[in-house]
Coordinates of C-alpha atoms in Angstrom, one line a residue:
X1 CA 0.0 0.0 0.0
X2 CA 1.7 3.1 -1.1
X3 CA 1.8 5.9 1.7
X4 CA -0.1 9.3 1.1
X5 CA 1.9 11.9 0.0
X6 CA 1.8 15.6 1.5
X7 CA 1.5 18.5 -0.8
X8 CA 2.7 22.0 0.6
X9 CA 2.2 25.3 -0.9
X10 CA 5.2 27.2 0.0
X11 CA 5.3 31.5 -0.7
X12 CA 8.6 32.7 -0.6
X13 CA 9.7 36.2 -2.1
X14 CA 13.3 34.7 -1.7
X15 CA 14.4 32.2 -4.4
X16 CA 16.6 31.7 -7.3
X17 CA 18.0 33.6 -8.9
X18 CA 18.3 35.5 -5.9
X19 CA 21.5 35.4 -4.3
X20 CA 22.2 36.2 -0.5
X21 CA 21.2 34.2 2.5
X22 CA 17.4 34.8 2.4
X23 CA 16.9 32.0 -0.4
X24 CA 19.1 29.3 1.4
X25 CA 16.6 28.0 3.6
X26 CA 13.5 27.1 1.8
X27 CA 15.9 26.5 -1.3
X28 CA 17.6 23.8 0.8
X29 CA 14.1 22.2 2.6
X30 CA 12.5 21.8 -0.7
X31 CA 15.3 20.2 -2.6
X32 CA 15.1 17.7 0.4
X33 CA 11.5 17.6 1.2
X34 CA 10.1 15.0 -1.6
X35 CA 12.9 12.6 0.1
X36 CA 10.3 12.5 3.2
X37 CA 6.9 12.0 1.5
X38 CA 6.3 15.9 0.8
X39 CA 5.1 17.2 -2.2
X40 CA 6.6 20.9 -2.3
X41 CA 4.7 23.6 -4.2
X42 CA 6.9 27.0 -4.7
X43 CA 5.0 30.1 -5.2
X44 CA 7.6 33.4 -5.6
X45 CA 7.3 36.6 -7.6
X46 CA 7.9 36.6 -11.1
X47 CA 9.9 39.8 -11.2
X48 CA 12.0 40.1 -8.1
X49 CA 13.5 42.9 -6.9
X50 CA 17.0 41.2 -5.9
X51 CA 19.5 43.2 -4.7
X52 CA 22.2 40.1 -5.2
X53 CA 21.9 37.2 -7.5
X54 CA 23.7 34.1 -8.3
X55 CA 22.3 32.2 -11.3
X56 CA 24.1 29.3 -10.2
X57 CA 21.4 28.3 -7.2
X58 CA 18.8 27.4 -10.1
X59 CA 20.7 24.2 -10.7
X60 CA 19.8 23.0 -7.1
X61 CA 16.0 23.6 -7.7
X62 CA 14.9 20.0 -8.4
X63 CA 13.4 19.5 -11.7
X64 CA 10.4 17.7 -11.1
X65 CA 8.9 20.2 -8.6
X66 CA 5.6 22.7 -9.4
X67 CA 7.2 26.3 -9.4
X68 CA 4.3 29.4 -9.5
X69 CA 5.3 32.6 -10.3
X70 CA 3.7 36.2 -10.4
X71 CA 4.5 39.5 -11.4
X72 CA 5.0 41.9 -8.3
X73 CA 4.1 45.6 -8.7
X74 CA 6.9 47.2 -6.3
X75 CA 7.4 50.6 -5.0
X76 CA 10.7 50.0 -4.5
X77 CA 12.0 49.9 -8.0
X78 CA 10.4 54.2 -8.5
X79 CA 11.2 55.4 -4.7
X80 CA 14.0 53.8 -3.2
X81 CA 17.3 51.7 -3.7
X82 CA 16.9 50.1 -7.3
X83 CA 16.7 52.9 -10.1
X84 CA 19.3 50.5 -11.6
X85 CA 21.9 47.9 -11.4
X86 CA 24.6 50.0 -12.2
X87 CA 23.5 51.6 -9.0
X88 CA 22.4 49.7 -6.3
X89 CA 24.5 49.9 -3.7
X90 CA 23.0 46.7 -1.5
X91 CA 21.2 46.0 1.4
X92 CA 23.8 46.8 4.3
X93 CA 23.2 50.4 3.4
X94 CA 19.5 50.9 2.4
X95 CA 18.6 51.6 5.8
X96 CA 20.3 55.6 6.3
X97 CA 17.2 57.4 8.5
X98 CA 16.7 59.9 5.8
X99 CA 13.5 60.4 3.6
X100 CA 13.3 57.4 1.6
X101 CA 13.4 55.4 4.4
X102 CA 10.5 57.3 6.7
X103 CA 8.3 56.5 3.5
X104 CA 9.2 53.3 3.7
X105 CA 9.1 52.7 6.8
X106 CA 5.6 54.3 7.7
X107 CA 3.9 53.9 4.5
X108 CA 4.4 50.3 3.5
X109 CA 3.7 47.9 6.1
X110 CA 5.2 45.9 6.9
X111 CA 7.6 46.2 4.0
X112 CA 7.2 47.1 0.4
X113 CA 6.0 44.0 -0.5
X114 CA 2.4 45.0 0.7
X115 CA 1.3 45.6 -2.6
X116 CA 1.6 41.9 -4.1
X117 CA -0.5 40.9 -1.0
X118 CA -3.6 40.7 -2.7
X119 CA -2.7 39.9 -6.5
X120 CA -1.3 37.0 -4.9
X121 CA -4.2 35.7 -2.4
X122 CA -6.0 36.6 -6.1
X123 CA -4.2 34.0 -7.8
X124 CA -2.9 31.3 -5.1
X125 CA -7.2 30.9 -4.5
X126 CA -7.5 29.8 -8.1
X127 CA -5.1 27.2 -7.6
X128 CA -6.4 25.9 -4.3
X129 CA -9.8 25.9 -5.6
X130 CA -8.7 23.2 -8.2
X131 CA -5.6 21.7 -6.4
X132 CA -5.7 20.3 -3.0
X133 CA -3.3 21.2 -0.8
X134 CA -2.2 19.9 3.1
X135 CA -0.4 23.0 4.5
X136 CA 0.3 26.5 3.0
X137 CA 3.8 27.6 4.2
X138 CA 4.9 31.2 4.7
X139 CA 8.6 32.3 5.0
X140 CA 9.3 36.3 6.1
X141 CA 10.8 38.7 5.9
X142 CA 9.9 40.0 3.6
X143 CA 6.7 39.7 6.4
X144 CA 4.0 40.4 3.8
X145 CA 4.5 36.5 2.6
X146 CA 3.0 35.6 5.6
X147 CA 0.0 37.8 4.9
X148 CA -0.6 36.0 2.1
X149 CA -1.0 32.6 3.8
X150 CA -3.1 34.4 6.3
X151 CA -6.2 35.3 4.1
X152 CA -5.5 32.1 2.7
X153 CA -5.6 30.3 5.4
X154 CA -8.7 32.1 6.3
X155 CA -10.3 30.8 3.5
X156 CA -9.8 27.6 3.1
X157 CA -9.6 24.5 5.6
X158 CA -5.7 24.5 5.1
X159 CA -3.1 24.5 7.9
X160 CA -1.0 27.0 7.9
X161 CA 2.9 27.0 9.1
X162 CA 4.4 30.6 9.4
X163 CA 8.3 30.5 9.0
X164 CA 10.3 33.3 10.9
X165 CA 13.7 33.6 9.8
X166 CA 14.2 36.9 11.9
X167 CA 12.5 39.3 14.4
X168 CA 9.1 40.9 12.5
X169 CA 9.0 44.3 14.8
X170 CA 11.9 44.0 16.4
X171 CA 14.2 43.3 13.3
X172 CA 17.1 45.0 14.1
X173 CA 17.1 47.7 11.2
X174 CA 13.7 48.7 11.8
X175 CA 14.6 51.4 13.8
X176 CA 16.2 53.7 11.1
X177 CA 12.8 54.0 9.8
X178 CA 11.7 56.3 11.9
X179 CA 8.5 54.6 12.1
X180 CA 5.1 56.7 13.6
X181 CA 3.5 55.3 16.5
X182 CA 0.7 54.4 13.9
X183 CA 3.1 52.8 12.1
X184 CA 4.6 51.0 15.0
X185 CA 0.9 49.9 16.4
X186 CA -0.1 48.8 12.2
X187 CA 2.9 46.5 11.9
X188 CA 2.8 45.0 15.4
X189 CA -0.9 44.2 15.2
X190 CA -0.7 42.2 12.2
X191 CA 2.6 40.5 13.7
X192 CA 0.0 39.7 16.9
X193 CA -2.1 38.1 14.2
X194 CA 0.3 36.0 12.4
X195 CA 1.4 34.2 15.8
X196 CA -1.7 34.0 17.3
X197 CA -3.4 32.5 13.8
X198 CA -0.7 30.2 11.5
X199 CA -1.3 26.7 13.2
X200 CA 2.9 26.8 14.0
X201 CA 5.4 29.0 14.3
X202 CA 8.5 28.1 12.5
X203 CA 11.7 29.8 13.5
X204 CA 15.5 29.5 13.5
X205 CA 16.9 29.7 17.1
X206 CA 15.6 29.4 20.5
X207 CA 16.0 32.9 21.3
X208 CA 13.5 33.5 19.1
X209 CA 11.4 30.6 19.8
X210 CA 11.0 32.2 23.5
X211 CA 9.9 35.7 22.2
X212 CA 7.3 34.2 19.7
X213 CA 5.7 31.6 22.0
X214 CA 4.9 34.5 24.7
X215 CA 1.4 34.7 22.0
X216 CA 1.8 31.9 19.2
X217 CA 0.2 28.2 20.6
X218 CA 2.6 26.7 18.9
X219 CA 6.3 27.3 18.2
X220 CA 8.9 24.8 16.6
X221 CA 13.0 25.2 16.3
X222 CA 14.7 24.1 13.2
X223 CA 17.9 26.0 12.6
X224 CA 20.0 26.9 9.1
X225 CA 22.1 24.7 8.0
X226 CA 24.9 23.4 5.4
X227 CA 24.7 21.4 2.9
X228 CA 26.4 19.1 0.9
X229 CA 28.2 20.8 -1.3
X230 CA 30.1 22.4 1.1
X231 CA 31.7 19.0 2.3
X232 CA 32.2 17.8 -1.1
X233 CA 35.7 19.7 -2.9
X234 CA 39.0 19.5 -3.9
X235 CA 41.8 19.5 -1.3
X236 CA 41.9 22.8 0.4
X237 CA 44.9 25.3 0.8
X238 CA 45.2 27.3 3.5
X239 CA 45.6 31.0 3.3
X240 CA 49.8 31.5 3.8
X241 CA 48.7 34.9 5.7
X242 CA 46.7 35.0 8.9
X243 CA 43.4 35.3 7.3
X244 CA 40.7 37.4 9.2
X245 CA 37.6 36.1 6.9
X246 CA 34.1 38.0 6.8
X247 CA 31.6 36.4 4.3
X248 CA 28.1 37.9 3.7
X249 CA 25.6 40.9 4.8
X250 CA 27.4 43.2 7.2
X251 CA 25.2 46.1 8.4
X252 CA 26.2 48.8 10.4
X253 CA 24.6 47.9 12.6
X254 CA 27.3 44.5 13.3
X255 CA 30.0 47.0 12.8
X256 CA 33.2 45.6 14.8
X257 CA 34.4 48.5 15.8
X258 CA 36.2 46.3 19.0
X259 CA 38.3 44.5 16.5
X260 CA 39.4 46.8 14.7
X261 CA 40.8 48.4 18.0
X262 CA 42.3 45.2 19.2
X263 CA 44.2 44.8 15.4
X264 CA 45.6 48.3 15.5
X265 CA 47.3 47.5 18.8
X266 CA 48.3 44.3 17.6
X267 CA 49.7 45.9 14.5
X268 CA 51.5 48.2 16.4
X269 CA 52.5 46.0 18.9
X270 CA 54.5 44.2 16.0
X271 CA 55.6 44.3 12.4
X272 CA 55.4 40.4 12.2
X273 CA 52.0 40.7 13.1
X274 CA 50.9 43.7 10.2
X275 CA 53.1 41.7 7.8
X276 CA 51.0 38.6 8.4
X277 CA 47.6 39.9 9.0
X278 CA 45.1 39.7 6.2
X279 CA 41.3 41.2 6.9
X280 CA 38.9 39.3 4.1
X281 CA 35.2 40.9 3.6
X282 CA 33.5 38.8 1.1
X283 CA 29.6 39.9 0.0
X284 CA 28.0 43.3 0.7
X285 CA 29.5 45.4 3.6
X286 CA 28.3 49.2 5.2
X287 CA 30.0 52.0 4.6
X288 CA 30.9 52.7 8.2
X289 CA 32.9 49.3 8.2
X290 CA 35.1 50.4 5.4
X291 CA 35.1 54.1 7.2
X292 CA 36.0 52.0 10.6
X293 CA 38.8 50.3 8.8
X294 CA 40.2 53.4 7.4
X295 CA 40.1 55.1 10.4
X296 CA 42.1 52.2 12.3
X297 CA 45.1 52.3 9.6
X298 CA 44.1 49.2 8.6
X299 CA 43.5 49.3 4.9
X300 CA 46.9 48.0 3.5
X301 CA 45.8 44.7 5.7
X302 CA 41.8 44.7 4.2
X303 CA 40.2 43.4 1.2
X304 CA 36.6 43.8 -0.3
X305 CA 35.9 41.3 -2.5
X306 CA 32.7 41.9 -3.2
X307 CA 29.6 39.7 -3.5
X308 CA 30.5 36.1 -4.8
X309 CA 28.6 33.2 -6.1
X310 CA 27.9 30.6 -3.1
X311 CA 30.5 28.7 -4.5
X312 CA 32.9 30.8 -4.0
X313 CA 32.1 32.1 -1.4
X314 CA 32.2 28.2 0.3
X315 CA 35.9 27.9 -1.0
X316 CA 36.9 31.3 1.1
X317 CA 35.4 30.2 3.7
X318 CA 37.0 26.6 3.6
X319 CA 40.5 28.4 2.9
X320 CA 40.6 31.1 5.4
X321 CA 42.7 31.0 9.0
X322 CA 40.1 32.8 10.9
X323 CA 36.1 33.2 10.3
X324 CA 34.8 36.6 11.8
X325 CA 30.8 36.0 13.0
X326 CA 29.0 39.2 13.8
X327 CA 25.7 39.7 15.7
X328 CA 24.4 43.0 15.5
X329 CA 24.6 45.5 18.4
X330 CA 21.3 45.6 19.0
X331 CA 18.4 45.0 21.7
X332 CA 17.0 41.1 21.2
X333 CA 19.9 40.0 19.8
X334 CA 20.2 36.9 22.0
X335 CA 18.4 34.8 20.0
X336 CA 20.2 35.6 16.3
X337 CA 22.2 32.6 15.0
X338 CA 22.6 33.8 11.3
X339 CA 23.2 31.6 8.5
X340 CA 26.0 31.9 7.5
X341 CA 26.9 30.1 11.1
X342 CA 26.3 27.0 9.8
X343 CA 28.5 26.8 6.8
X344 CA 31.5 28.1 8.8
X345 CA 31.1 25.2 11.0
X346 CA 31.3 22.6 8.0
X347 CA 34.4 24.9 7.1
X348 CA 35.7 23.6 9.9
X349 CA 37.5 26.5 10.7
X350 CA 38.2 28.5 14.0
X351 CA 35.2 31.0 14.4
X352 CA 36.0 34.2 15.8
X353 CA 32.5 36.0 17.0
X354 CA 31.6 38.8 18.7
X355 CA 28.0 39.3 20.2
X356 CA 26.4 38.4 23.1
X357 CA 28.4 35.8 25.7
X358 CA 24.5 34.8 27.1
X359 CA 23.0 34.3 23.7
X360 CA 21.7 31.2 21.6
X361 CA 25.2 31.8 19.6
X362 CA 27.5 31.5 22.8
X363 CA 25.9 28.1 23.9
X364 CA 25.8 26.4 20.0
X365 CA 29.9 27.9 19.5
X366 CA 30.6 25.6 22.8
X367 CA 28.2 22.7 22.2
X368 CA 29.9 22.3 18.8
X369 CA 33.8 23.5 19.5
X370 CA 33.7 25.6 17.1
X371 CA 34.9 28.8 18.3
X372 CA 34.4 31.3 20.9
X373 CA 32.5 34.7 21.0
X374 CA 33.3 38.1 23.0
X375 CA 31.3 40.9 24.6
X376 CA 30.9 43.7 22.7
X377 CA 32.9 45.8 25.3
X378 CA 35.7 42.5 25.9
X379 CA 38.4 44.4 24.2
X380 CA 41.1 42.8 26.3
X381 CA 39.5 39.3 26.3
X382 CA 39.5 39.2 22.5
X383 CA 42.9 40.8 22.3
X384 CA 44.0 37.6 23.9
X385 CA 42.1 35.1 22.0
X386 CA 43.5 36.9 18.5
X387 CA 47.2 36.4 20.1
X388 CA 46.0 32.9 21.1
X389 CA 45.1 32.0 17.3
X390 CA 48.1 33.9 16.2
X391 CA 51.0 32.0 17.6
X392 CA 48.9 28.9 16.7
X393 CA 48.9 29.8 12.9
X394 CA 52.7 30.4 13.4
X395 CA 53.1 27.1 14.9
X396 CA 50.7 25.7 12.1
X397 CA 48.0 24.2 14.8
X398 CA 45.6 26.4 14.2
X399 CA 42.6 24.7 13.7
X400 CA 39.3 22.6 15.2
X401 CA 37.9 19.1 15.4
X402 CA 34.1 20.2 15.9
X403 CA 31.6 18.1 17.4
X404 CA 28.1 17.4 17.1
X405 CA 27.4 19.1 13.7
X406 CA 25.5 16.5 11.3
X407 CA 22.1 17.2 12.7
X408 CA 22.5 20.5 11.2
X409 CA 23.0 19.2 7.4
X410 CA 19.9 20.4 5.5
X411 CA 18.6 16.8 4.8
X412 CA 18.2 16.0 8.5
X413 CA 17.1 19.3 9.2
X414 CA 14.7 18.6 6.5
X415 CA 13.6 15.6 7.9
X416 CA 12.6 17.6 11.0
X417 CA 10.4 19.4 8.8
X418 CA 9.0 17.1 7.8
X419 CA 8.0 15.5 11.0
X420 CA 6.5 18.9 11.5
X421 CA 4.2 19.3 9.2
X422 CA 2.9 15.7 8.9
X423 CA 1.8 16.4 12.3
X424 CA -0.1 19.5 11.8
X425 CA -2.5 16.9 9.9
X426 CA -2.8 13.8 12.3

């Protein structure tokens, strides 16, 4: 007797060939999910607005799977970051305070993507009205997905599992719109509404798993992840400098100031030490970290490379000395374990983080041997720990044996999904 299989209706703003780390996860979970009995349906926008692409993620979107697409109308291409390619200047700087942002901030809410709200409950009814379907699933931000699967869910008898990859209200850039209190109260009402209504909560640490279940009835963890492809390469060569490596978003608001104080003194400590030093920043980086680095005398050390292809940007992860983790300086910051996390630990290379010492990112850096992560203020602690890794990449034994880190490769992860949703159906 064959077993039923479960079809899901996935909306996702984020997917090839967007680039960045917003289209890993669902990208990862549905090349996965049909292993586990699950049917995946992909519903994205036709047009994206992408700030970063890499053509080279539509090869891992399986073949056989139902992909549905739809134009989006979006402000953002007249008002804001996008006139054109030739300008966009990415994502770590579209949040300044000034004008553009205010609008955006207090006129589109939650986010931009307001606007393809009800084209898309428009056309996703069509389909479910001649397609059955066992759970819609909603990934945010962009927030406005889950909007979607909210007057969908209304409609129809269809579970409904909201994904959370980061803080709705409380994201940490929200602030530099300059939002109104009616604003404020608009976008933390319909937040309410999401958590209390989508039959689970889906999120990515248990930070945030704590915050959410305060109103949702039902919250599950299932971090990021790696995948295969990040095990599978050719024999790697370590850096022959002391390689300081940085790959992916870096706001302002994660600016490491602390670091670049502790390298200055190093630097000036000893020649050896400047000579050997090498500062990597791979992907799109804020203006005030290249300002910060310039302002520490560190720029003959410092390279920005740019945003890469995932591929590459694996290989300089897999061939640097040092991987730099940032969490951002901000309040409810405990619970951010980024993604990028989880491919540095199948690099299997020391992690360097600074952040919070009481957060989710502390405890998984120790539970895996990893790495180790300083306070914000622990100038003299990390000053150590940089000596520490120093004299151990001079005495070429700089490196980690980590522990405990297959449960977090995206087919058992997916597997967890899995679980998850068969049971929002029993």
């Amino acid at each position: 007797m064959m077993s039923y299989k479960k079809k899901v209706l996935i909306i996702t703003y984020y997917w090839p060939p967007a680039g960045g780390s917003g289209v890993q996860r669902w990208l990862k979970f549905v090349k996965y999910l049909q292993n586990f009995d699950i049917v995946p349906v992909v519903y994205t926008v036709d047009n994206g607005n992408y700030l970063k692409e890499d053509e080279s993620l539509l090869k891992e979107v399986p073949q056989n799977i139902e992909i549905l697409k739809q134009p989006i109308l979006d402000p953002t291409n007249l008002l804001f970051w996008r006139k054109n390619k030739q300008q966009q200047k990415g994502v770590s700087n579209v949040s300044k305070g000034g004008l553009l942002s205010f609008i955006r901030g207090n006129f589109f809410i939650p986010d931009p993507k307001v606007t393809w709200v009800q084209p898309s409950v428009n056309y996703l009814q069509k389909y479910l009205d001649k397609n059955e379907v066992d759970v819609i699933i909603s990934s945010g931000p962009p927030h406005s997905m889950h909007l979607i699967a909210q007057k969908l869910h209304r409609k129809n008898e269809v579970k409904w599992l909201a994904d959370f990859r980061d803080h709705w209200t409380d994201l940490y850039y929200n602030k530099d719109f300059k939002q109104g209190l009616f604003a404020k109260n608009k976008s933390r009402k319909l937040e309410e509404a999401v958590l209390k209504n989508a039959d689970c909560i889906l999120t990515v640490s248990t930070g945030l798993q704590k915050e959410f279940s305060k109103i949702a009835k039902r919250v599950e963890v299932i971090t990021n992840g790696f995948d295969t492809e990040i095990l599978e390469s050719e024999k790697v060569v370590l850096d022959i400098n002391f390689s300081i490596s940085y790959i992916g978003l870096l706001p302002k608001q994660s600016n490491p100031i602390i670091l670049f104080k502790v390298l200055k003194e190093l630097c000036d400590e000893s020649l050896e030490f400047r000579r050997a030093l090498q500062i990597n920043f791979v992907g799109d980086i804020s203006e005030d970290v290249k300002a910060a680095i310039k302002a520490s005398d560190l720029e003959m050390n410092t390279s920005f490379l740019g945003y890469v292809s995932h591929q590459k940007a694996i290989a300089y992860q897999k061939c640097s000395q040092v991987l730099l983790l940032l969490i951002p300086d901000v309040v409810n910051n405990k619970g951010i374990l980024t993604g990028k996390l989880f491919e540095y630990l199948a690099a299997k290379r020391p992690i360097l983080a600074i952040g919070p010492t009481d957060g989710d990112l502390a405890t998984f850096l120790k539970e895996t041997n990893t790495g180790a992560i300083f306070a914000f203020e622990g100038q003299e602690k990390l000053k150590l720990e940089i000596k520490r890794l120093y004299i151990a990449f001079t005495e070429h034994t700089l490196f980690v044996t980590p522990k405990n880190i297959q449960k977090y490769h995206r087919k058992e992860l997916t597997k967890d999904l899995a679980s998850v949703l068969k049971s929002l159906n029993s």
